[in-house]
Amino acid sequence: MIMATLGYSFYPTHPGDILKEELEVRHISQRSFAKQVGMAYSVLNELLNGKRQITPTTALMFEAALGISADMLMNLQTRYNMQTARKDSKISSWLANIPRVAALW
């Protein structure tokens, strides 16, 4: 099934991409932002570069600091995770071997 037919873009968008762009538009450096919110710079950098997942706690922190909906960030993360999993050949191979189960009532 083609991802576009499911309402997903071909390439998944990590919420860090959105947050990184938002900081750039606001002319806020990563180091400055990390310090202001009490987050280690390395953690923030990994989040913004898609190497770390947004958690409910970090989503709420971004919402408080930037006014970006925590729910939207979590939805983006979930979509990113699902698209990434669907593109994983090991997962696809494993799923292909699972028989479909139908309820017999």
PDB file of C-alpha atoms in Angstrom:
ATOM      1  CA  MET A   1       0.000   0.000   0.000  1.00  0.00           C
ATOM      2  CA  ILE A   2       1.334   3.449  -0.876  1.00  0.00           C
ATOM      3  CA  MET A   3       1.884   5.695   2.137  1.00  0.00           C
ATOM      4  CA  ALA A   4       0.365   8.720   0.375  1.00  0.00           C
ATOM      5  CA  THR A   5      -2.977   6.903   0.227  1.00  0.00           C
ATOM      6  CA  LEU A   6      -2.933   6.655   4.002  1.00  0.00           C
ATOM      7  CA  GLY A   7      -2.513  10.399   4.471  1.00  0.00           C
ATOM      8  CA  TYR A   8       1.222  10.194   5.101  1.00  0.00           C
ATOM      9  CA  SER A   9       3.958  11.859   3.105  1.00  0.00           C
ATOM     10  CA  PHE A  10       6.531   9.577   1.526  1.00  0.00           C
ATOM     11  CA  TYR A  11       9.247  10.777   3.881  1.00  0.00           C
ATOM     12  CA  PRO A  12       8.364  10.857   7.564  1.00  0.00           C
ATOM     13  CA  THR A  13       8.712  14.192   9.367  1.00  0.00           C
ATOM     14  CA  HIS A  14      10.376  14.007  12.753  1.00  0.00           C
ATOM     15  CA  PRO A  15       8.979  16.577  15.200  1.00  0.00           C
ATOM     16  CA  GLY A  16      12.545  17.751  15.767  1.00  0.00           C
ATOM     17  CA  ASP A  17      12.551  19.107  12.203  1.00  0.00           C
ATOM     18  CA  ILE A  18       9.613  21.350  13.069  1.00  0.00           C
ATOM     19  CA  LEU A  19      11.129  22.445  16.365  1.00  0.00           C
ATOM     20  CA  LYS A  20      14.527  23.146  14.816  1.00  0.00           C
ATOM     21  CA  GLU A  21      12.913  25.332  12.164  1.00  0.00           C
ATOM     22  CA  GLU A  22      10.849  27.113  14.820  1.00  0.00           C
ATOM     23  CA  LEU A  23      13.953  27.986  16.840  1.00  0.00           C
ATOM     24  CA  GLU A  24      15.687  29.242  13.688  1.00  0.00           C
ATOM     25  CA  VAL A  25      12.699  31.425  12.708  1.00  0.00           C
ATOM     26  CA  ARG A  26      12.659  32.901  16.211  1.00  0.00           C
ATOM     27  CA  HIS A  27      16.453  33.421  16.124  1.00  0.00           C
ATOM     28  CA  ILE A  28      16.934  31.342  19.267  1.00  0.00           C
ATOM     29  CA  SER A  29      20.150  29.335  19.463  1.00  0.00           C
ATOM     30  CA  GLN A  30      19.980  25.730  20.571  1.00  0.00           C
ATOM     31  CA  ARG A  31      22.398  26.438  23.429  1.00  0.00           C
ATOM     32  CA  SER A  32      20.362  29.399  24.625  1.00  0.00           C
ATOM     33  CA  PHE A  33      17.081  27.489  24.431  1.00  0.00           C
ATOM     34  CA  ALA A  34      18.518  24.453  26.210  1.00  0.00           C
ATOM     35  CA  LYS A  35      19.766  26.664  29.019  1.00  0.00           C
ATOM     36  CA  GLN A  36      16.448  28.540  29.310  1.00  0.00           C
ATOM     37  CA  VAL A  37      14.410  25.336  29.675  1.00  0.00           C
ATOM     38  CA  GLY A  38      16.934  23.404  31.771  1.00  0.00           C
ATOM     39  CA  MET A  39      17.749  20.763  29.166  1.00  0.00           C
ATOM     40  CA  ALA A  40      21.204  19.494  28.304  1.00  0.00           C
ATOM     41  CA  TYR A  41      22.341  20.942  24.975  1.00  0.00           C
ATOM     42  CA  SER A  42      23.296  17.472  23.707  1.00  0.00           C
ATOM     43  CA  VAL A  43      19.777  16.154  24.413  1.00  0.00           C
ATOM     44  CA  LEU A  44      18.150  19.107  22.636  1.00  0.00           C
ATOM     45  CA  ASN A  45      20.494  18.737  19.667  1.00  0.00           C
ATOM     46  CA  GLU A  46      19.675  15.021  19.360  1.00  0.00           C
ATOM     47  CA  LEU A  47      15.934  15.819  19.496  1.00  0.00           C
ATOM     48  CA  LEU A  48      16.218  18.505  16.831  1.00  0.00           C
ATOM     49  CA  ASN A  49      18.262  16.252  14.569  1.00  0.00           C
ATOM     50  CA  GLY A  50      15.863  13.292  14.821  1.00  0.00           C
ATOM     51  CA  LYS A  51      18.225  11.103  16.845  1.00  0.00           C
ATOM     52  CA  ARG A  52      16.018  11.107  19.930  1.00  0.00           C
ATOM     53  CA  GLN A  53      12.261  10.804  20.307  1.00  0.00           C
ATOM     54  CA  ILE A  54       9.970  13.466  21.658  1.00  0.00           C
ATOM     55  CA  THR A  55       8.435  12.227  24.911  1.00  0.00           C
ATOM     56  CA  PRO A  56       5.273  13.516  26.572  1.00  0.00           C
ATOM     57  CA  THR A  57       7.469  15.440  29.027  1.00  0.00           C
ATOM     58  CA  THR A  58       9.581  17.095  26.332  1.00  0.00           C
ATOM     59  CA  ALA A  59       6.466  17.807  24.249  1.00  0.00           C
ATOM     60  CA  LEU A  60       4.922  19.611  27.230  1.00  0.00           C
ATOM     61  CA  MET A  61       8.171  21.509  27.773  1.00  0.00           C
ATOM     62  CA  PHE A  62       8.173  22.715  24.147  1.00  0.00           C
ATOM     63  CA  GLU A  63       4.507  23.646  24.479  1.00  0.00           C
ATOM     64  CA  ALA A  64       5.229  25.735  27.590  1.00  0.00           C
ATOM     65  CA  ALA A  65       8.268  27.432  26.077  1.00  0.00           C
ATOM     66  CA  LEU A  66       7.185  27.912  22.454  1.00  0.00           C
ATOM     67  CA  GLY A  67       3.404  27.588  22.457  1.00  0.00           C
ATOM     68  CA  ILE A  68       3.538  24.599  20.089  1.00  0.00           C
ATOM     69  CA  SER A  69       0.874  22.015  20.881  1.00  0.00           C
ATOM     70  CA  ALA A  70       2.255  19.044  22.815  1.00  0.00           C
ATOM     71  CA  ASP A  71      -0.466  16.859  21.292  1.00  0.00           C
ATOM     72  CA  MET A  72       0.614  17.833  17.782  1.00  0.00           C
ATOM     73  CA  LEU A  73       4.254  17.038  18.587  1.00  0.00           C
ATOM     74  CA  MET A  74       3.299  13.643  20.011  1.00  0.00           C
ATOM     75  CA  ASN A  75       1.130  12.895  16.965  1.00  0.00           C
ATOM     76  CA  LEU A  76       4.048  13.771  14.682  1.00  0.00           C
ATOM     77  CA  GLN A  77       6.319  11.477  16.695  1.00  0.00           C
ATOM     78  CA  THR A  78       3.835   8.605  16.479  1.00  0.00           C
ATOM     79  CA  ARG A  79       3.427   9.070  12.710  1.00  0.00           C
ATOM     80  CA  TYR A  80       7.207   9.246  12.304  1.00  0.00           C
ATOM     81  CA  ASN A  81       7.632   6.036  14.315  1.00  0.00           C
ATOM     82  CA  MET A  82       4.957   4.208  12.297  1.00  0.00           C
ATOM     83  CA  GLN A  83       6.352   5.299   8.921  1.00  0.00           C
ATOM     84  CA  THR A  84       9.873   4.382   9.979  1.00  0.00           C
ATOM     85  CA  ALA A  85       8.701   0.950  11.165  1.00  0.00           C
ATOM     86  CA  ARG A  86       6.802   0.346   7.911  1.00  0.00           C
ATOM     87  CA  LYS A  87       9.963   1.077   5.914  1.00  0.00           C
ATOM     88  CA  ASP A  88      12.098  -1.288   8.027  1.00  0.00           C
ATOM     89  CA  SER A  89      12.822  -4.410   5.965  1.00  0.00           C
ATOM     90  CA  LYS A  90      13.307  -6.610   9.055  1.00  0.00           C
ATOM     91  CA  ILE A  91       9.900  -5.631  10.392  1.00  0.00           C
ATOM     92  CA  SER A  92       8.273  -6.046   6.957  1.00  0.00           C
ATOM     93  CA  SER A  93       9.773  -9.507   6.577  1.00  0.00           C
ATOM     94  CA  TRP A  94       8.621 -10.543  10.044  1.00  0.00           C
ATOM     95  CA  LEU A  95       5.103  -9.170   9.435  1.00  0.00           C
ATOM     96  CA  ALA A  96       4.833 -10.981   6.099  1.00  0.00           C
ATOM     97  CA  ASN A  97       5.111 -14.280   7.969  1.00  0.00           C
ATOM     98  CA  ILE A  98       2.309 -13.584  10.417  1.00  0.00           C
ATOM     99  CA  PRO A  99      -0.897 -15.318   9.342  1.00  0.00           C
ATOM    100  CA  ARG A 100      -4.048 -13.241   9.239  1.00  0.00           C
ATOM    101  CA  VAL A 101      -6.482 -14.239  11.961  1.00  0.00           C
ATOM    102  CA  ALA A 102     -10.214 -13.949  11.467  1.00  0.00           C
ATOM    103  CA  ALA A 103     -12.835 -14.187  14.146  1.00  0.00           C
ATOM    104  CA  LEU A 104     -15.101 -17.211  13.722  1.00  0.00           C
ATOM    105  CA  TRP A 105     -18.372 -16.606  15.486  1.00  0.00           C
TER     106      TRP A 105
END
